[in-house]
Amino acid sequence: MNSQSSMGSYVEPNKEFDRDMNYIPDRITRDGRDGWPVEPGRYRLIVAKACPWANRAIIVRRLLGLEDVISIGYCGPTHDARSWTFDLDPGGRDPVLGIERLQEAYFKRFPDYPRGITVPAMVDVPTGQVVTNDFPWITHDLATEWTEHHREGAPDLWPADVRDEMDDVMKRIFTEINNGVYRCGFAGTQEAYDSAYERLWAAMDWLEERLADRRYLMGDSITEADVRLFTTLARFDAVYHGHFKCNRQKLTEMPVLWAYARDLFQTPGFGETIDFDQIKQHYYVVQTDINPTQIVPQGPDPEVWLTPHGREALGGRPFGDGTPPSSER
């Protein structure tokens, strides 16, 4: 998508990568204070399996068992400068919203919407209008505002006893890793790239140490922090190592992080949401300023994600007092 990324952010020549974090701030809440009350069947979550930010929402929806409460629509992995599109659906239209481009839902509410058309997005089905694309709050609210509709045995992804530390951990993961790989890939100067590279690998080393003696980021059970880290790790060797020049090491060469990532991949709710073909199609085809030939690499072999990880030796209960989600739906 030339100088645009799927998040509506950009890099200018001779400058550092700058992510536009101005999203539609509305939230879907129990009390409906923004005009959007929690209501089963009313909203449709629009995602793309290619996008790490949308991938978070897919995982959280699965873990919490909200499949019958919030419907989901999948955009294809590639798009043009205008919008994500529903080219995976028959006739190229979302079967519920009846639209070809996610842009239509944005424009239905904001006719002159000036920013990137991003996923994930929550859409109000009765009006066809976008509600919010504020991705950190979307998953937070699925976990905290929709509790009456969670499945029996749904995990607590925001445990109160670690929430303050978890906020700090997630902030560092976002700035240094989730966004850090983009800062490397879209650096406009050698100096900007070198700085981004050093920051990324300092954080990767921090995680390698943090996870050496604890199974998950916050201890014995999975939290939203793990979801947020996982979607970047899942894309690391397939995309970020080469395409974004994050190439000090492959993930497979970091013993602790690689075992941790496989542990999550093999946990119900995680691995089945990953589509490596769509991930590679998105980055290598859409981001022509980085990959002008649009050639998509064949590797790496995804079967390595299913090899034994040995993290069970650290103990822990992946879902805390809860249970795994049911088989893929």
mmCIF file of C-alpha atoms in Angstrom:
data_model
loop_
_atom_site.group_PDB
_atom_site.id
_atom_site.type_symbol
_atom_site.label_atom_id
_atom_site.label_comp_id
_atom_site.label_asym_id
_atom_site.label_seq_id
_atom_site.Cartn_x
_atom_site.Cartn_y
_atom_site.Cartn_z
ATOM 1 C CA MET A 1 0.000 0.000 0.000
ATOM 2 C CA ASN A 2 2.804 2.360 -0.947
ATOM 3 C CA SER A 3 3.606 4.611 2.032
ATOM 4 C CA GLN A 4 0.525 3.548 3.980
ATOM 5 C CA SER A 5 0.396 0.595 6.350
ATOM 6 C CA SER A 6 -2.746 -1.301 7.281
ATOM 7 C CA MET A 7 -2.902 0.758 10.472
ATOM 8 C CA GLY A 8 -3.125 4.076 8.671
ATOM 9 C CA SER A 9 0.416 4.948 9.732
ATOM 10 C CA TYR A 10 3.248 5.892 7.479
ATOM 11 C CA VAL A 11 6.895 6.558 7.014
ATOM 12 C CA GLU A 12 8.232 9.638 5.351
ATOM 13 C CA PRO A 13 11.641 9.723 3.670
ATOM 14 C CA ASN A 14 14.394 10.595 6.137
ATOM 15 C CA LYS A 15 12.100 10.189 9.131
ATOM 16 C CA GLU A 16 11.197 7.627 11.755
ATOM 17 C CA PHE A 17 8.060 5.509 11.532
ATOM 18 C CA ASP A 18 5.061 7.240 13.109
ATOM 19 C CA ARG A 19 1.943 5.227 13.945
ATOM 20 C CA ASP A 20 -1.311 7.155 13.898
ATOM 21 C CA MET A 21 -2.928 6.191 17.215
ATOM 22 C CA ASN A 22 -6.008 8.385 16.811
ATOM 23 C CA TYR A 23 -8.832 5.880 16.628
ATOM 24 C CA ILE A 24 -12.598 6.206 16.962
ATOM 25 C CA PRO A 25 -12.800 6.421 20.767
ATOM 26 C CA ASP A 26 -16.301 5.015 21.278
ATOM 27 C CA ARG A 27 -16.592 1.913 23.443
ATOM 28 C CA ILE A 28 -19.236 -0.783 23.721
ATOM 29 C CA THR A 29 -20.000 -0.957 27.432
ATOM 30 C CA ARG A 30 -22.403 -2.485 29.892
ATOM 31 C CA ASP A 31 -23.925 0.912 30.687
ATOM 32 C CA GLY A 32 -23.880 2.102 27.071
ATOM 33 C CA ARG A 33 -22.357 5.438 28.076
ATOM 34 C CA ASP A 34 -21.084 6.125 24.546
ATOM 35 C CA GLY A 35 -24.409 5.139 23.026
ATOM 36 C CA TRP A 36 -23.323 1.571 22.311
ATOM 37 C CA PRO A 37 -24.635 -0.848 24.965
ATOM 38 C CA VAL A 38 -23.556 -4.462 25.221
ATOM 39 C CA GLU A 39 -26.183 -6.365 23.263
ATOM 40 C CA PRO A 40 -25.790 -9.912 21.910
ATOM 41 C CA GLY A 41 -26.186 -10.156 18.144
ATOM 42 C CA ARG A 42 -26.005 -6.419 17.548
ATOM 43 C CA TYR A 43 -22.339 -6.009 16.602
ATOM 44 C CA ARG A 44 -20.075 -7.556 14.006
ATOM 45 C CA LEU A 45 -16.333 -7.786 14.559
ATOM 46 C CA ILE A 46 -14.493 -7.164 11.292
ATOM 47 C CA VAL A 47 -10.981 -8.576 11.175
ATOM 48 C CA ALA A 48 -8.274 -9.867 8.866
ATOM 49 C CA LYS A 49 -6.240 -12.910 9.797
ATOM 50 C CA ALA A 50 -3.235 -11.189 8.261
ATOM 51 C CA CYS A 51 -3.248 -8.294 10.743
ATOM 52 C CA PRO A 52 -1.611 -8.755 14.162
ATOM 53 C CA TRP A 53 -3.847 -6.165 15.807
ATOM 54 C CA ALA A 54 -6.992 -7.866 14.496
ATOM 55 C CA ASN A 55 -5.565 -11.269 15.379
ATOM 56 C CA ARG A 56 -5.709 -10.224 19.041
ATOM 57 C CA ALA A 57 -9.465 -9.732 18.814
ATOM 58 C CA ILE A 58 -9.956 -13.084 17.067
ATOM 59 C CA ILE A 59 -8.104 -14.855 19.880
ATOM 60 C CA VAL A 60 -9.866 -13.033 22.723
ATOM 61 C CA ARG A 61 -13.295 -13.686 21.183
ATOM 62 C CA ARG A 62 -12.408 -17.401 20.988
ATOM 63 C CA LEU A 63 -10.996 -17.637 24.504
ATOM 64 C CA LEU A 64 -14.059 -15.962 26.013
ATOM 65 C CA GLY A 65 -16.569 -17.962 23.970
ATOM 66 C CA LEU A 66 -18.290 -14.973 22.389
ATOM 67 C CA GLU A 67 -18.800 -16.612 18.984
ATOM 68 C CA ASP A 68 -22.610 -16.740 19.329
ATOM 69 C CA VAL A 69 -22.766 -13.246 20.804
ATOM 70 C CA ILE A 70 -20.616 -11.222 18.406
ATOM 71 C CA SER A 71 -20.477 -12.298 14.766
ATOM 72 C CA ILE A 72 -17.238 -12.045 12.828
ATOM 73 C CA GLY A 73 -16.389 -11.016 9.286
ATOM 74 C CA TYR A 74 -13.051 -11.687 7.599
ATOM 75 C CA CYS A 75 -11.378 -9.353 5.139
ATOM 76 C CA GLY A 76 -8.897 -10.741 2.652
ATOM 77 C CA PRO A 77 -5.146 -10.408 3.236
ATOM 78 C CA THR A 78 -4.482 -7.808 0.552
ATOM 79 C CA HIS A 79 -6.005 -4.405 -0.017
ATOM 80 C CA ASP A 80 -5.410 -1.206 -1.918
ATOM 81 C CA ALA A 81 -4.895 2.316 -0.591
ATOM 82 C CA ARG A 82 -8.618 2.758 -0.016
ATOM 83 C CA SER A 83 -9.685 -0.061 2.242
ATOM 84 C CA TRP A 84 -9.672 -3.649 3.395
ATOM 85 C CA THR A 85 -12.052 -5.690 1.222
ATOM 86 C CA PHE A 86 -14.252 -8.776 1.624
ATOM 87 C CA ASP A 87 -12.799 -10.689 -1.299
ATOM 88 C CA LEU A 88 -12.884 -13.988 0.622
ATOM 89 C CA ASP A 89 -16.700 -13.940 0.637
ATOM 90 C CA PRO A 90 -18.969 -15.011 -2.245
ATOM 91 C CA GLY A 91 -19.417 -12.074 -4.578
ATOM 92 C CA GLY A 92 -16.829 -10.120 -2.633
ATOM 93 C CA ARG A 93 -19.388 -8.884 -0.095
ATOM 94 C CA ASP A 94 -19.664 -9.411 3.638
ATOM 95 C CA PRO A 95 -22.705 -11.687 3.998
ATOM 96 C CA VAL A 96 -24.118 -9.769 6.984
ATOM 97 C CA LEU A 97 -23.272 -6.146 6.206
ATOM 98 C CA GLY A 98 -23.604 -6.512 2.434
ATOM 99 C CA ILE A 99 -20.583 -4.307 1.751
ATOM 100 C CA GLU A 100 -17.540 -4.828 -0.470
ATOM 101 C CA ARG A 101 -15.180 -2.567 1.459
ATOM 102 C CA LEU A 102 -14.858 -1.918 5.170
ATOM 103 C CA GLN A 103 -14.550 1.715 4.126
ATOM 104 C CA GLU A 104 -18.324 1.734 3.516
ATOM 105 C CA ALA A 105 -19.058 1.170 7.212
ATOM 106 C CA TYR A 106 -16.693 3.985 8.175
ATOM 107 C CA PHE A 107 -18.177 6.402 5.631
ATOM 108 C CA LYS A 108 -21.718 5.509 6.654
ATOM 109 C CA ARG A 109 -20.983 7.069 10.038
ATOM 110 C CA PHE A 110 -18.265 9.559 9.081
ATOM 111 C CA PRO A 111 -18.716 10.565 5.411
ATOM 112 C CA ASP A 112 -15.367 12.382 5.384
ATOM 113 C CA TYR A 113 -13.420 9.985 7.630
ATOM 114 C CA PRO A 114 -9.842 11.211 7.175
ATOM 115 C CA ARG A 115 -7.754 8.395 8.651
ATOM 116 C CA GLY A 116 -6.808 4.855 7.724
ATOM 117 C CA ILE A 117 -9.545 2.244 7.367
ATOM 118 C CA THR A 118 -8.269 -0.223 9.924
ATOM 119 C CA VAL A 119 -9.050 -3.615 11.403
ATOM 120 C CA PRO A 120 -10.210 -4.736 13.863
ATOM 121 C CA ALA A 121 -13.409 -2.726 13.726
ATOM 122 C CA MET A 122 -16.708 -3.200 15.513
ATOM 123 C CA VAL A 123 -19.705 -2.444 13.295
ATOM 124 C CA ASP A 124 -23.298 -1.853 14.399
ATOM 125 C CA VAL A 125 -25.251 -4.313 12.260
ATOM 126 C CA PRO A 126 -28.666 -2.521 12.323
ATOM 127 C CA THR A 127 -27.204 0.739 10.982
ATOM 128 C CA GLY A 128 -24.158 -0.628 9.173
ATOM 129 C CA GLN A 129 -22.022 2.046 10.864
ATOM 130 C CA VAL A 130 -18.587 1.556 12.354
ATOM 131 C CA VAL A 131 -18.631 1.859 16.148
ATOM 132 C CA THR A 132 -14.925 1.760 16.972
ATOM 133 C CA ASN A 133 -11.560 0.702 15.624
ATOM 134 C CA ASP A 134 -9.690 1.392 18.877
ATOM 135 C CA PHE A 135 -8.015 -2.008 18.990
ATOM 136 C CA PRO A 136 -6.624 -1.991 22.573
ATOM 137 C CA TRP A 137 -10.038 -1.115 23.974
ATOM 138 C CA ILE A 138 -11.888 -3.611 21.779
ATOM 139 C CA THR A 139 -10.192 -6.599 23.407
ATOM 140 C CA HIS A 140 -10.185 -4.991 26.861
ATOM 141 C CA ASP A 141 -13.940 -4.492 26.665
ATOM 142 C CA LEU A 142 -14.609 -7.976 25.316
ATOM 143 C CA ALA A 143 -12.947 -9.230 28.505
ATOM 144 C CA THR A 144 -14.438 -6.770 31.004
ATOM 145 C CA GLU A 145 -17.738 -5.406 29.639
ATOM 146 C CA TRP A 146 -19.167 -8.585 28.065
ATOM 147 C CA THR A 147 -18.663 -10.811 31.128
ATOM 148 C CA GLU A 148 -22.355 -11.738 31.377
ATOM 149 C CA HIS A 149 -22.039 -13.397 27.978
ATOM 150 C CA HIS A 150 -18.726 -15.184 28.441
ATOM 151 C CA ARG A 151 -18.760 -18.958 28.173
ATOM 152 C CA GLU A 152 -18.657 -21.004 31.341
ATOM 153 C CA GLY A 153 -14.993 -21.482 32.194
ATOM 154 C CA ALA A 154 -13.790 -18.387 30.316
ATOM 155 C CA PRO A 155 -10.364 -17.281 31.589
ATOM 156 C CA ASP A 156 -9.783 -13.998 33.394
ATOM 157 C CA LEU A 157 -7.559 -12.146 30.944
ATOM 158 C CA TRP A 158 -7.310 -9.044 33.159
ATOM 159 C CA PRO A 159 -6.668 -10.430 36.682
ATOM 160 C CA ALA A 160 -6.945 -7.728 39.328
ATOM 161 C CA ASP A 161 -3.965 -8.884 41.366
ATOM 162 C CA VAL A 162 -1.452 -8.233 38.573
ATOM 163 C CA ARG A 163 -3.208 -5.496 36.626
ATOM 164 C CA ASP A 164 -0.844 -2.634 37.495
ATOM 165 C CA GLU A 165 2.268 -4.597 36.541
ATOM 166 C CA MET A 166 0.469 -5.977 33.498
ATOM 167 C CA ASP A 167 -0.210 -2.449 32.245
ATOM 168 C CA ASP A 168 3.522 -1.713 32.422
ATOM 169 C CA VAL A 169 4.430 -4.987 30.703
ATOM 170 C CA MET A 170 1.910 -4.427 27.908
ATOM 171 C CA LYS A 171 3.091 -0.858 27.382
ATOM 172 C CA ARG A 172 6.663 -2.042 26.903
ATOM 173 C CA ILE A 173 5.555 -4.872 24.619
ATOM 174 C CA PHE A 174 3.566 -2.450 22.479
ATOM 175 C CA THR A 175 6.131 0.300 22.156
ATOM 176 C CA GLU A 176 9.225 -1.883 21.831
ATOM 177 C CA ILE A 177 7.989 -5.071 20.139
ATOM 178 C CA ASN A 178 4.488 -4.879 18.594
ATOM 179 C CA ASN A 179 5.279 -1.454 17.186
ATOM 180 C CA GLY A 180 9.049 -1.910 17.359
ATOM 181 C CA VAL A 181 9.135 -4.278 14.402
ATOM 182 C CA TYR A 182 7.270 -1.679 12.315
ATOM 183 C CA ARG A 183 9.688 0.979 13.489
ATOM 184 C CA CYS A 184 12.483 -1.148 12.028
ATOM 185 C CA GLY A 185 10.665 -2.021 8.817
ATOM 186 C CA PHE A 186 9.504 1.488 7.957
ATOM 187 C CA ALA A 187 12.569 3.414 9.122
ATOM 188 C CA GLY A 188 13.331 6.236 6.721
ATOM 189 C CA THR A 189 17.017 6.559 7.543
ATOM 190 C CA GLN A 190 19.867 4.311 8.624
ATOM 191 C CA GLU A 191 20.013 6.160 11.932
ATOM 192 C CA ALA A 192 16.307 5.617 12.569
ATOM 193 C CA TYR A 193 16.634 1.934 11.700
ATOM 194 C CA ASP A 194 19.699 1.417 13.899
ATOM 195 C CA SER A 195 17.930 2.993 16.862
ATOM 196 C CA ALA A 196 14.778 0.949 16.288
ATOM 197 C CA TYR A 197 16.782 -2.249 15.926
ATOM 198 C CA GLU A 198 18.605 -1.716 19.222
ATOM 199 C CA ARG A 199 15.357 -0.971 21.049
ATOM 200 C CA LEU A 200 13.645 -4.043 19.629
ATOM 201 C CA TRP A 201 16.392 -6.449 20.581
ATOM 202 C CA ALA A 202 16.808 -4.985 24.053
ATOM 203 C CA ALA A 203 13.146 -5.788 24.610
ATOM 204 C CA MET A 204 13.441 -9.259 23.078
ATOM 205 C CA ASP A 205 16.324 -10.008 25.443
ATOM 206 C CA TRP A 206 14.229 -8.728 28.360
ATOM 207 C CA LEU A 207 11.470 -11.175 27.421
ATOM 208 C CA GLU A 208 13.914 -14.052 27.043
ATOM 209 C CA GLU A 209 14.988 -13.424 30.628
ATOM 210 C CA ARG A 210 11.496 -12.744 32.017
ATOM 211 C CA LEU A 211 10.020 -15.945 30.599
ATOM 212 C CA ALA A 212 12.896 -18.213 31.614
ATOM 213 C CA ASP A 213 11.319 -19.131 34.949
ATOM 214 C CA ARG A 214 7.630 -18.330 34.462
ATOM 215 C CA ARG A 215 5.348 -19.980 31.955
ATOM 216 C CA TYR A 216 3.446 -16.839 30.966
ATOM 217 C CA LEU A 217 4.180 -13.143 31.097
ATOM 218 C CA MET A 218 2.275 -12.543 34.324
ATOM 219 C CA GLY A 219 2.887 -15.902 35.976
ATOM 220 C CA ASP A 220 1.046 -19.210 35.863
ATOM 221 C CA SER A 221 -1.878 -18.296 33.574
ATOM 222 C CA ILE A 222 -2.562 -16.625 30.241
ATOM 223 C CA THR A 223 -3.557 -12.961 30.269
ATOM 224 C CA GLU A 224 -4.178 -10.347 27.606
ATOM 225 C CA ALA A 225 -0.464 -9.540 27.798
ATOM 226 C CA ASP A 226 0.309 -12.959 26.303
ATOM 227 C CA VAL A 227 -2.256 -12.454 23.547
ATOM 228 C CA ARG A 228 -0.667 -9.139 22.608
ATOM 229 C CA LEU A 229 2.846 -10.559 22.450
ATOM 230 C CA PHE A 230 1.863 -13.759 20.672
ATOM 231 C CA THR A 231 0.526 -12.139 17.508
ATOM 232 C CA THR A 232 3.884 -10.444 16.901
ATOM 233 C CA LEU A 233 5.910 -13.565 17.684
ATOM 234 C CA ALA A 234 3.757 -15.612 15.304
ATOM 235 C CA ARG A 235 4.752 -13.281 12.464
ATOM 236 C CA PHE A 236 8.381 -12.846 13.427
ATOM 237 C CA ASP A 237 10.240 -15.394 11.312
ATOM 238 C CA ALA A 238 7.721 -15.373 8.467
ATOM 239 C CA VAL A 239 7.752 -11.592 8.010
ATOM 240 C CA TYR A 240 9.571 -9.372 10.470
ATOM 241 C CA HIS A 241 12.974 -11.106 10.410
ATOM 242 C CA GLY A 242 13.493 -10.505 6.690
ATOM 243 C CA HIS A 243 10.842 -8.102 5.426
ATOM 244 C CA PHE A 244 11.285 -5.671 8.342
ATOM 245 C CA LYS A 245 15.048 -6.318 8.761
ATOM 246 C CA CYS A 246 14.661 -7.524 12.372
ATOM 247 C CA ASN A 247 17.403 -10.018 11.694
ATOM 248 C CA ARG A 248 19.744 -10.294 14.655
ATOM 249 C CA GLN A 249 18.213 -13.707 15.289
ATOM 250 C CA LYS A 250 15.241 -15.722 14.194
ATOM 251 C CA LEU A 251 12.639 -16.469 16.827
ATOM 252 C CA THR A 252 13.601 -20.122 16.439
ATOM 253 C CA GLU A 253 17.097 -19.172 17.639
ATOM 254 C CA MET A 254 15.865 -17.759 20.952
ATOM 255 C CA PRO A 255 15.340 -20.841 23.145
ATOM 256 C CA VAL A 256 12.991 -19.369 25.742
ATOM 257 C CA LEU A 257 10.856 -17.144 23.498
ATOM 258 C CA TRP A 258 10.578 -19.836 20.844
ATOM 259 C CA ALA A 259 9.401 -22.418 23.387
ATOM 260 C CA TYR A 260 6.963 -19.880 24.863
ATOM 261 C CA ALA A 261 5.563 -19.022 21.426
ATOM 262 C CA ARG A 262 5.039 -22.698 20.550
ATOM 263 C CA ASP A 263 3.389 -23.283 23.923
ATOM 264 C CA LEU A 264 0.810 -20.608 23.118
ATOM 265 C CA PHE A 265 0.439 -21.727 19.498
ATOM 266 C CA GLN A 266 -0.455 -25.206 20.707
ATOM 267 C CA THR A 267 -2.942 -23.857 23.273
ATOM 268 C CA PRO A 268 -6.607 -23.887 22.153
ATOM 269 C CA GLY A 269 -7.657 -20.432 20.964
ATOM 270 C CA PHE A 270 -4.269 -19.405 19.586
ATOM 271 C CA GLY A 271 -2.737 -21.505 16.824
ATOM 272 C CA GLU A 272 -5.975 -22.067 14.946
ATOM 273 C CA THR A 273 -6.286 -18.301 14.414
ATOM 274 C CA ILE A 274 -2.970 -18.100 12.548
ATOM 275 C CA ASP A 275 -2.911 -18.277 8.749
ATOM 276 C CA PHE A 276 0.690 -17.970 7.601
ATOM 277 C CA ASP A 277 -0.260 -17.767 3.916
ATOM 278 C CA GLN A 278 -2.526 -14.780 4.531
ATOM 279 C CA ILE A 279 0.063 -13.160 6.785
ATOM 280 C CA LYS A 280 2.760 -13.365 4.121
ATOM 281 C CA GLN A 281 0.411 -12.292 1.336
ATOM 282 C CA HIS A 282 -0.463 -9.149 3.261
ATOM 283 C CA TYR A 283 2.990 -7.901 4.139
ATOM 284 C CA TYR A 284 4.839 -8.886 0.970
ATOM 285 C CA VAL A 285 2.123 -7.866 -1.508
ATOM 286 C CA VAL A 286 0.645 -4.758 0.101
ATOM 287 C CA GLN A 287 3.809 -3.069 1.348
ATOM 288 C CA THR A 288 5.324 -2.332 -2.038
ATOM 289 C CA ASP A 289 7.586 0.419 -0.692
ATOM 290 C CA ILE A 290 9.484 -2.337 1.147
ATOM 291 C CA ASN A 291 8.923 -5.186 -1.342
ATOM 292 C CA PRO A 292 8.341 -3.654 -4.792
ATOM 293 C CA THR A 293 8.468 -7.024 -6.567
ATOM 294 C CA GLN A 294 5.571 -8.327 -4.423
ATOM 295 C CA ILE A 295 7.228 -11.751 -4.439
ATOM 296 C CA VAL A 296 5.967 -13.809 -1.495
ATOM 297 C CA PRO A 297 8.488 -16.181 0.129
ATOM 298 C CA GLN A 298 7.573 -19.836 0.430
ATOM 299 C CA GLY A 299 9.092 -20.478 3.868
ATOM 300 C CA PRO A 300 9.432 -20.984 6.713
ATOM 301 C CA ASP A 301 7.799 -24.386 7.277
ATOM 302 C CA PRO A 302 4.840 -23.870 9.655
ATOM 303 C CA GLU A 303 5.131 -27.440 10.942
ATOM 304 C CA VAL A 304 7.899 -26.312 13.319
ATOM 305 C CA TRP A 305 5.200 -24.663 15.428
ATOM 306 C CA LEU A 306 3.873 -28.092 16.368
ATOM 307 C CA THR A 307 7.142 -29.465 17.764
ATOM 308 C CA PRO A 308 7.440 -30.135 21.532
ATOM 309 C CA HIS A 309 8.178 -27.053 23.639
ATOM 310 C CA GLY A 310 8.738 -28.440 27.124
ATOM 311 C CA ARG A 311 7.139 -25.481 28.896
ATOM 312 C CA GLU A 312 4.891 -27.803 30.918
ATOM 313 C CA ALA A 313 7.879 -28.283 33.217
ATOM 314 C CA LEU A 314 7.274 -24.760 34.546
ATOM 315 C CA GLY A 315 3.828 -25.810 35.774
ATOM 316 C CA GLY A 316 1.014 -23.313 35.669
ATOM 317 C CA ARG A 317 -2.582 -23.487 34.518
ATOM 318 C CA PRO A 318 -3.059 -21.919 31.084
ATOM 319 C CA PHE A 319 -6.674 -20.917 31.744
ATOM 320 C CA GLY A 320 -6.397 -20.318 35.483
ATOM 321 C CA ASP A 321 -9.561 -21.529 37.146
ATOM 322 C CA GLY A 322 -11.213 -21.795 33.742
ATOM 323 C CA THR A 323 -11.165 -24.256 30.889
ATOM 324 C CA PRO A 324 -10.012 -24.297 27.246
ATOM 325 C CA PRO A 325 -12.425 -23.055 24.587
ATOM 326 C CA SER A 326 -14.324 -25.708 22.702
ATOM 327 C CA SER A 327 -12.987 -27.086 19.436
ATOM 328 C CA GLU A 328 -12.726 -24.571 16.599
ATOM 329 C CA ARG A 329 -16.061 -23.257 15.405
#
